[in-house]
């Protein structure tokens, strides 16, 4: 027997229509060279409707890919709305990749039109000769300059067309957007989000025990819009009516902190390296942060010391989350449950360092080497797998990674524990684990402890080959400027000794000028492993 | 191009699985004759799995209807879980209907098994001889007593079976539950909720700007579980992990207030007549209401005086909502938006008396006599229509009301305005409007004003035939006990005069002992119109 309810597709045109009718006067603010510019939702959506018409006139048909190579700004949001709502597929390009990688991705996705910021034109010029799929280029004038021959000017293009009516009956399983993973092995791989996955992710993200988005919020979107849907925040803000603040191309800690203070921002999100970089700037404007209520942190493990610094210095709890491009991205988020109401500060603090509990709509499990599911006991360590409506089922035109998709579950490549309350703790990336004499050592746990040392700026732990134990940990440490030359290997080891088992202690500590980062700001251990592949441990 | 995301059905087994794994120790508390009984979610869900096995053994096949004739308690929640999750259809029977009506509904829905509270056995005994579809009866021992011959004892039944594994892949459009509307014309009509509609309703209901349900909440479920899914609260509480408190059969204001105080309840909901009845009881335990945070009010218009009394006496804002059995039920909810941050108290108070803005997932519009959509200007009055995933598309085996479903919209039978911010205000039920000389008069607006008079307990306004104007308003007023015999018609009219247009003033005021109520506590104007159909107005 079927239900007798209406069947309205879960699609972005319906979400955008809701934003337009219910939140018409909410605002999108973008940092510019000489201040900010602000537009209302109704203006932004009207401009998106014109962009959609213009794209259609440029020959963009249903299903065709429209790429963006843009910073976080209003026009990028207009593309986020226009492209999926007209029935085409938005493809956000990572501007921090090498031109060769961008070219591979554009070609693989078969992008027909690219929307490029004028400030990124020099980058696009290096990509363009290597791609054949792109028919037209639209340039957003984020910096002043003459019209670039052979391109369309964004403002000219949308000025001369009528707004498009979006089809409210767009099928919910249709592709809405693509995002390629940075790809630690092999070529980058394309994740294809659907309208359904984006709408359900927006709902789950906005729940009270998740990011608790409300119409009274002002959210600053620091996470790049080419990075996993900007964590789903653009659509969730449109849905709930939260004001949006964009930093544009000004990804500078003092500028971000200034925007947060001036725009009375209530919520923000970023990877740990951004939060680390922003802390000092925020402290300078501490008196003006009265509205700031919560920070979301994901992308890699949040060092406990950073969590504590935010709490101590600014009175703000950072909400630790886990996700990946393949999970739209939000999979888990950490908030203490009512059971912890009477727990001690230390217990709660340790818990806040975990990646938290799965959102409604996401199932997680950990699986041992035997392939069996492991218990939620906080001790058993296994590969983290995820399932849900906003979890990838395969990559676009790429079946080179069948090991990622098993029995309807995504195999995340993370190794984790889950406790009886459902709190998940990432122990490591599978490939970053140090396997010593058949036992594993968590590189992330050791890094977190080293970074709590007052003289340490950053630290990464990698596995180095060892004749007896197969692998042993090597700590790569960046000392703070004032401690450079003074901080010693012995101090790092003694700092660790009370906290971890003796056999987890790194066999060596090397001081480096910086930890290499990936295009999205995570530690790039692949590069680090290359640098130290011939490192001879003193214990050999 | 299709998205490449996993496709996990939006169904109740997945929601229940989430509750079981993420909120195992959250509780369900039920008032009993000598105190309360409490069970954890994991215990309740395990018992539901046993009930499902028992029902299967009794021969309940997929799609078959299992009815409940029960108060609000733990076992009723177990049926709410078991029946849809096993693939059958839950049918909640309204225990306030006449036996003939219940019999019609049971027979129309073709219920195969009925779960009955022992305290309601006398009612079922009157229904049973009139129905032929029911094969088995299960009795819940909510009051002590011997086993009833020819029935199954609920506890015995579930004690001897193993728990059922619910199918997590149950198709989302499958029927989950049925609820019959009280039916103001013709026979009651069956609304059939789907798994998809229940899950999406739970998500939307739990958003911050809606009922803001969180794991830290304690919700008392006063709304009868036979009344439109108990407003969707049982499933939303399971999803978010909010503790549940049930009053059992003790629907007495002092008992409800005592439970709210003792269980540290944070949120509750009820129809205006219940909130009216509870106010004095809540004031007696005012000092213990520290946790109480929000009250949801729907079912009929919330008189502004009652809203103000709650704010003034208890410091609690009542959230006014609109919905109907056909909308699962939540359609709109009233919270002030950020635009009203600097508005005056009076503006906000007037706004809080409106039914609020549509939830994400619900579209509303008003349509004039011409069939055209009317503007959102706060003045244009038209029939309210609704569309969305949790809005009925038809009635079960009943096509006697084609006028209710037009072009994919539900025609609600309510007449409303919508303002530029999306705030909807019910002017009246179509059939309750007073049509005077071709212009309409809102009976609800006049009632609200009369009930703000300090000597008035209740008031209802109905249309009475008039030779010149077709119809004119008649006010039926219940004076407070202490004002009986003292309150005059002239006082009522003078009280109204400053607030409404002269031609809206009732032509007559009659004092009655009580306003007749429907089975769900709404004013029954059909009965009232019958009583006064021959009333001669002094203005004739």
XYZ file of C-alpha atoms in Angstrom, chain B:
540
model
C 22.835 13.093 -15.735
C 22.089 11.351 -12.464
C 23.807 12.160 -9.187
C 26.198 9.476 -7.924
C 25.051 9.482 -4.327
C 23.779 6.508 -2.364
C 20.066 6.039 -2.288
C 18.952 5.290 1.240
C 15.156 5.298 1.688
C 13.684 7.964 3.964
C 11.892 5.476 6.181
C 11.030 4.908 9.820
C 13.221 1.800 10.280
C 16.268 3.989 9.551
C 14.997 6.647 11.962
C 14.394 4.044 14.669
C 17.821 2.513 14.070
C 19.355 5.963 14.562
C 17.448 6.391 17.843
C 18.564 2.978 19.050
C 22.244 3.487 18.323
C 22.643 7.195 19.088
C 20.117 7.752 21.870
C 19.914 4.340 23.591
C 19.597 5.692 27.134
C 17.104 8.466 26.442
C 13.787 7.804 28.160
C 10.052 7.415 27.740
C 8.118 8.161 30.937
C 4.418 7.412 31.377
C 2.132 8.595 34.159
C 0.497 5.713 35.992
C -2.106 5.557 38.750
C 0.561 5.484 41.459
C 3.449 7.437 39.957
C 5.337 7.080 36.690
C 7.065 4.280 34.797
C 10.162 4.887 32.714
C 11.866 2.901 29.960
C 14.865 3.719 27.777
C 14.640 4.137 24.012
C 16.535 0.880 23.588
C 14.010 -0.957 25.774
C 11.039 0.621 24.012
C 12.455 -0.201 20.576
C 13.236 -3.775 21.640
C 9.660 -4.166 22.864
C 8.419 -2.719 19.563
C 10.465 -5.348 17.708
C 8.760 -8.048 19.784
C 5.341 -6.521 19.126
C 6.144 -6.608 15.406
C 7.023 -10.312 15.578
C 3.849 -11.025 17.540
C 1.728 -9.136 15.014
C 3.349 -11.084 12.182
C 2.543 -14.320 14.012
C -1.046 -13.146 14.375
C -1.116 -13.037 10.590
C -0.590 -9.323 9.931
C 0.817 -9.099 6.434
C 2.436 -6.210 4.653
C 0.088 -3.317 4.080
C -2.535 -4.571 6.509
C -3.893 -2.059 8.977
C -3.324 -2.358 12.723
C -5.503 0.019 14.723
C -4.896 1.515 18.153
C -7.533 2.715 20.605
C -5.211 3.986 23.288
C -4.226 6.905 25.474
C -0.806 8.534 25.188
C 1.655 6.051 26.691
C 4.722 3.924 26.102
C 2.855 0.989 24.533
C 1.184 3.335 22.086
C 4.654 4.549 21.064
C 5.722 0.912 20.680
C 2.860 0.456 18.202
C 3.876 3.710 16.461
C 7.281 2.076 15.891
C 6.368 -1.573 15.327
C 3.532 -1.316 12.846
C 5.100 0.929 10.179
C 8.567 -0.592 10.645
C 7.268 -4.131 10.006
C 5.762 -2.830 6.762
C 2.144 -2.683 7.949
C 0.033 0.453 8.425
C -0.744 2.032 11.806
C -4.273 3.340 12.181
C -4.880 5.506 15.255
C -8.517 5.629 16.370
C -9.985 8.727 17.980
C -11.330 7.617 21.353
C -13.512 10.717 21.639
C -15.710 9.789 18.702
C -19.073 8.072 18.983
C -18.924 4.255 18.695
C -20.794 4.420 15.362
C -18.158 6.717 13.903
C -15.311 4.565 15.200
C -16.985 1.504 13.702
C -17.350 3.242 10.331
C -13.659 4.177 10.380
C -12.434 0.703 11.413
C -14.518 -0.877 8.704
C -13.540 1.657 6.056
C -9.838 1.232 6.800
C -10.302 -2.557 6.911
C -8.403 -2.840 10.217
C -7.352 -6.442 10.933
C -6.003 -6.114 14.466
C -6.891 -3.583 17.150
C -4.742 -2.691 20.159
C -7.044 -1.417 22.935
C -6.389 -0.037 26.393
C -8.220 -2.007 29.068
C -9.545 1.322 30.361
C -11.178 1.813 26.947
C -12.647 -1.680 26.743
C -16.184 -0.414 27.504
C -15.899 1.820 24.428
C -14.522 -0.980 22.241
C -17.366 -3.280 23.374
C -19.790 -0.830 21.781
C -17.772 -0.710 18.557
C -16.962 -4.411 18.146
C -20.444 -5.695 17.215
C -20.560 -3.223 14.337
C -17.316 -4.239 12.609
C -16.439 -7.354 10.641
C -12.869 -6.683 9.514
C -11.108 -7.153 12.867
C -9.607 -10.632 13.411
C -7.785 -10.069 16.694
C -7.821 -7.722 19.651
C -4.791 -7.030 21.848
C -5.410 -5.491 25.264
C -2.912 -3.153 26.958
C -3.218 -3.428 30.723
C -3.240 0.263 31.532
C -5.608 -0.502 34.405
C -5.572 -3.733 36.430
C -8.089 -6.407 35.598
C -8.554 -10.030 34.549
C -7.726 -11.204 31.060
C -10.579 -10.490 28.683
C -11.760 -13.688 26.950
C -11.105 -13.799 23.228
C -8.345 -11.183 23.393
C -4.557 -11.259 23.616
C -2.738 -9.701 26.523
C -0.138 -7.226 25.237
C 2.577 -8.199 27.711
C 2.039 -11.948 27.328
C 2.136 -11.581 23.587
C 5.471 -9.769 23.398
C 7.107 -11.791 26.181
C 7.201 -15.034 24.229
C 8.641 -13.882 20.898
C 11.987 -12.732 19.528
C 12.584 -9.152 18.370
C 12.162 -8.479 14.638
C 14.892 -6.965 12.495
C 13.269 -4.071 10.656
C 14.040 -3.831 6.952
C 16.179 -0.724 6.495
C 15.409 -0.763 2.776
C 11.634 -0.339 3.139
C 10.537 1.833 0.176
C 10.013 5.431 1.271
C 6.679 5.977 -0.447
C 5.088 3.022 1.327
C 2.155 3.796 3.631
C 3.168 4.141 7.287
C 0.042 5.334 9.056
C -3.562 6.417 8.631
C -5.537 9.043 10.434
C -9.165 9.969 9.749
C -10.226 13.591 9.803
C -13.048 14.419 12.155
C -15.076 15.301 9.090
C -17.284 18.345 9.344
C -19.263 17.231 6.300
C -20.045 13.695 5.236
C -18.166 10.668 6.547
C -14.709 10.845 8.145
C -11.946 10.666 5.545
C -8.664 8.761 5.799
C -5.290 10.472 5.339
C -2.453 8.038 4.578
C 1.025 9.143 5.674
C 4.079 7.613 4.007
C 7.465 6.790 5.508
C 8.929 9.610 3.423
C 6.400 12.155 4.655
C 6.956 11.191 8.293
C 10.754 11.441 8.053
C 10.722 14.774 6.217
C 8.127 16.158 8.644
C 10.369 15.122 11.563
C 13.341 16.965 10.050
C 11.420 20.158 9.312
C 9.684 20.132 12.714
C 13.035 19.881 14.493
C 14.725 22.854 12.806
C 15.735 25.809 14.984
C 13.116 28.182 13.581
C 10.429 25.542 13.959
C 10.189 23.490 17.191
C 13.998 23.364 17.680
C 14.102 19.841 19.102
C 17.416 18.765 20.600
C 18.884 15.817 22.454
C 18.791 17.877 25.645
C 15.014 18.395 25.413
C 12.315 16.741 27.480
C 9.019 16.836 25.571
C 5.627 16.121 27.098
C 3.237 14.722 24.501
C -0.167 16.046 25.474
C -1.628 16.093 21.982
C -3.504 12.799 21.612
C -1.591 10.207 19.607
C -4.763 9.669 17.561
C -4.684 13.315 16.529
C -2.661 13.854 13.343
C 0.365 11.773 14.290
C 0.516 13.491 17.695
C 1.777 16.459 15.655
C 4.712 14.318 14.509
C 6.378 14.642 17.912
C 6.904 10.917 18.640
C 9.086 10.411 15.557
C 10.825 13.775 15.903
C 11.725 12.981 19.536
C 13.095 9.573 18.560
C 15.143 11.174 15.787
C 16.624 13.968 17.883
C 16.877 12.010 21.129
C 14.569 14.216 23.170
C 13.165 12.481 26.255
C 9.429 11.791 26.021
C 6.870 12.195 28.811
C 3.344 10.782 28.394
C 0.374 11.656 30.624
C -1.301 8.283 30.041
C -5.031 8.557 30.632
C -4.554 11.367 33.172
C -5.474 14.343 30.999
C -6.063 16.576 34.012
C -4.525 20.073 34.133
C -2.998 19.616 37.597
C -1.489 16.268 36.613
C -0.045 17.706 33.404
C 1.425 20.669 35.256
C 2.855 18.332 37.900
C 4.531 16.184 35.239
C 5.982 19.271 33.554
C 7.451 20.413 36.853
C 8.703 17.032 38.105
C 10.184 15.745 34.843
C 11.823 19.097 34.081
C 9.955 19.263 30.779
C 11.417 21.749 28.283
C 8.721 21.740 25.600
C 5.087 20.883 25.144
C 2.250 21.415 22.744
C -1.517 21.522 22.823
C -4.687 23.000 21.420
C -5.776 26.384 22.854
C -8.457 24.824 25.087
C -5.780 22.644 26.773
C -3.404 25.568 27.196
C -6.273 27.600 28.626
C -7.128 24.826 31.051
C -3.467 24.315 32.068
C -2.583 27.930 32.800
C -3.892 28.061 36.356
C -2.296 24.682 37.180
C 1.052 25.785 35.797
C 0.944 28.948 37.862
C 0.656 26.811 41.006
C 4.013 25.154 40.215
C 5.589 28.231 38.635
C 8.742 27.994 40.735
C 9.506 24.538 39.332
C 9.131 25.443 35.667
C 12.716 26.604 35.159
C 13.316 24.125 32.350
C 10.115 24.929 30.436
C 11.174 26.787 27.350
C 8.479 26.698 24.683
C 4.895 25.726 24.042
C 3.483 24.891 20.643
C -0.141 25.749 20.054
C -2.231 24.650 17.103
C -5.528 23.076 16.137
C -7.407 26.335 16.245
C -6.665 30.022 16.673
C -4.765 30.997 19.802
C -6.572 33.919 21.448
C -4.156 36.828 21.891
C -5.254 37.148 25.523
C -4.084 33.585 26.225
C -0.767 34.230 24.487
C -0.307 37.327 26.663
C -1.312 35.503 29.841
C 1.387 32.870 29.274
C 3.970 35.548 28.608
C 2.958 37.688 31.558
C 2.354 34.952 34.129
C 5.009 32.415 33.132
C 7.400 34.302 30.851
C 6.763 31.799 28.068
C 6.137 32.628 24.433
C 3.555 30.299 22.939
C 4.522 29.348 19.387
C 1.407 29.582 17.289
C 1.183 27.037 14.499
C -1.184 25.986 11.768
C -1.756 22.572 10.340
C -4.344 19.882 9.796
C -4.582 16.120 9.637
C -3.985 16.458 5.893
C -0.644 18.245 6.531
C 0.921 15.710 8.944
C 0.121 18.246 10.585
C 2.659 21.084 10.679
C 2.330 23.672 7.902
C 3.292 27.007 9.441
C 4.761 28.192 12.723
C 5.119 31.654 14.176
C 8.425 33.057 15.350
C 9.510 36.678 14.897
C 12.237 37.024 12.259
C 15.385 39.100 12.601
C 13.622 41.950 10.741
C 11.436 42.397 13.839
C 14.374 42.708 16.206
C 13.701 46.401 16.714
C 9.921 46.285 16.357
C 7.713 47.469 19.211
C 6.099 45.058 21.670
C 2.685 45.661 20.199
C 3.787 44.812 16.650
C 5.490 41.632 17.824
C 2.505 40.667 19.935
C 0.123 41.137 16.996
C 2.473 39.100 14.847
C 2.628 36.273 17.400
C -1.124 35.968 17.079
C -0.687 35.051 13.406
C -0.196 31.439 12.367
C 3.320 32.184 11.158
C 5.433 31.235 8.177
C 5.532 28.008 6.190
C 8.141 25.430 7.167
C 10.821 24.601 4.626
C 9.166 21.856 2.601
C 5.712 23.446 2.594
C 4.496 25.968 0.042
C 1.379 27.995 0.777
C -0.689 30.374 -1.318
C -4.043 32.119 -1.110
C -6.472 31.960 -3.988
C -9.377 34.303 -4.658
C -12.864 33.480 -5.892
C -11.601 33.970 -9.438
C -9.174 31.081 -8.956
C -6.143 33.394 -9.212
C -3.342 33.501 -6.647
C -3.558 36.614 -4.460
C -0.610 38.808 -3.386
C 1.232 38.509 -0.081
C 0.159 41.945 1.090
C -1.417 41.165 4.451
C -4.805 42.383 3.206
C -5.951 40.142 0.349
C -8.111 37.341 1.675
C -8.404 34.021 -0.120
C -8.596 30.307 0.378
C -5.416 28.877 1.815
C -3.831 26.142 -0.279
C -0.786 24.045 0.601
C 1.702 21.834 -1.208
C 4.564 19.694 0.041
C 5.882 16.253 0.801
C 3.777 15.898 3.933
C 0.548 17.206 2.430
C -2.207 14.759 1.411
C -2.820 14.216 -2.296
C -6.120 12.352 -1.813
C -8.210 10.478 0.753
C -8.165 6.728 1.186
C -10.819 5.030 -0.946
C -12.927 8.165 -1.013
C -13.281 10.469 -3.981
C -16.274 12.341 -2.603
C -14.250 15.557 -2.101
C -12.546 16.373 -5.406
C -12.793 20.059 -4.478
C -10.077 19.484 -1.823
C -7.340 18.583 -4.315
C -6.712 20.916 -7.250
C -3.682 21.059 -9.576
C -1.418 19.439 -7.010
C -2.529 21.721 -4.169
C -4.544 20.864 -1.067
C -7.466 23.272 -0.652
C -7.538 23.653 3.102
C -10.979 25.166 3.619
C -9.322 27.929 5.626
C -9.516 31.548 4.549
C -6.353 33.557 5.189
C -4.108 36.512 4.469
C -0.325 36.326 3.958
C 1.894 39.357 4.507
C 5.107 40.362 2.738
C 7.218 38.495 5.302
C 5.259 35.282 4.718
C 3.228 35.474 7.935
C -0.092 33.761 7.366
C -3.175 34.687 9.345
C -6.244 32.485 9.328
C -9.298 34.691 8.992
C -11.725 31.834 9.284
C -12.823 28.454 8.086
C -14.541 28.951 4.754
C -17.730 27.580 6.201
C -17.501 29.734 9.360
C -17.122 33.062 7.569
C -20.032 35.417 8.103
C -21.041 36.785 4.708
C -22.745 40.103 5.290
C -24.005 41.979 2.251
C -21.377 40.397 0.009
C -18.519 41.244 2.395
C -16.973 38.774 4.802
C -16.569 39.050 8.548
C -13.974 36.935 10.407
C -15.657 35.039 13.236
C -12.229 34.122 14.657
C -11.103 37.743 14.942
C -14.252 38.710 16.900
C -13.989 35.648 19.164
C -10.373 36.457 20.011
C -11.369 39.970 21.037
C -14.334 38.846 23.138
C -12.163 36.273 24.926
C -9.760 39.060 25.917
C -12.573 40.479 28.121
C -11.689 39.678 31.751
C -15.157 38.293 32.529
C -15.315 35.923 29.550
C -14.312 32.247 29.715
C -15.029 31.317 26.094
C -16.771 32.758 23.064
C -17.746 31.617 19.588
C -19.190 33.692 16.783
C -21.463 32.167 14.167
C -23.444 33.372 11.186
C -27.212 33.682 11.535
C -29.536 34.279 8.607
C -30.586 37.889 8.091
C -33.268 39.050 5.648
C -31.350 42.118 4.497
C -27.665 41.184 4.796
C -27.960 37.413 4.126
C -25.921 36.697 7.277
C -24.969 38.613 10.402
C -22.718 37.604 13.326
C -24.103 36.220 16.578
C -21.757 35.978 19.579
C -22.217 33.013 21.909
C -20.449 33.809 25.182
C -19.602 31.779 28.280
C -19.138 34.081 31.259
C -16.633 33.206 33.974
C -18.425 31.715 37.028
C -17.915 34.869 39.079
C -19.355 37.068 36.304
C -22.386 34.971 35.513
C -25.584 37.048 35.536
C -23.555 40.234 35.843
C -21.943 40.395 32.403
C -24.214 42.065 29.842
C -24.610 42.118 26.109
C -23.889 45.854 26.112
C -20.567 45.318 27.881
C -19.460 42.866 25.229
C -20.404 45.199 22.394
C -18.723 48.206 24.061
C -15.617 46.086 24.635
C -15.493 45.292 20.921
C -16.334 48.741 19.567
C -12.843 50.332 19.680
C -11.247 47.343 17.935
C -13.358 46.505 14.884
C -15.338 48.143 12.096
C -18.885 49.014 13.077
C -20.437 46.609 10.576
C -18.402 43.718 12.115
C -20.113 44.215 15.530
C -22.325 41.202 16.340
C -26.016 41.900 15.943
C -26.681 39.945 19.114
C -24.936 38.349 22.075
C -26.293 35.248 23.812
C -24.920 33.797 27.026
C -24.513 30.007 27.045
C -23.247 27.526 29.630
C -20.587 26.105 27.333
C -19.365 26.080 23.758
C -19.800 22.589 22.256
C -16.468 20.992 21.326
C -15.384 18.466 18.703
C -13.603 15.246 19.621
C -10.241 17.015 19.402
C -11.266 19.989 21.515
C -12.101 22.560 18.855
C -15.244 24.709 18.987
C -17.967 22.748 17.204
C -19.731 25.506 15.319
C -21.822 23.012 13.384
C -23.616 22.141 16.627
C -23.824 25.777 17.624
C -25.297 26.763 14.266
C -27.889 24.035 14.726
C -28.805 25.372 18.157
C -29.259 28.923 16.896
C -30.547 28.332 13.388
C -33.905 29.885 14.273
C -32.473 32.688 16.402
C -34.163 35.974 15.564
C -31.712 38.866 15.501
C -32.920 42.144 17.031
C -31.809 43.892 13.846
C -34.248 42.080 11.581
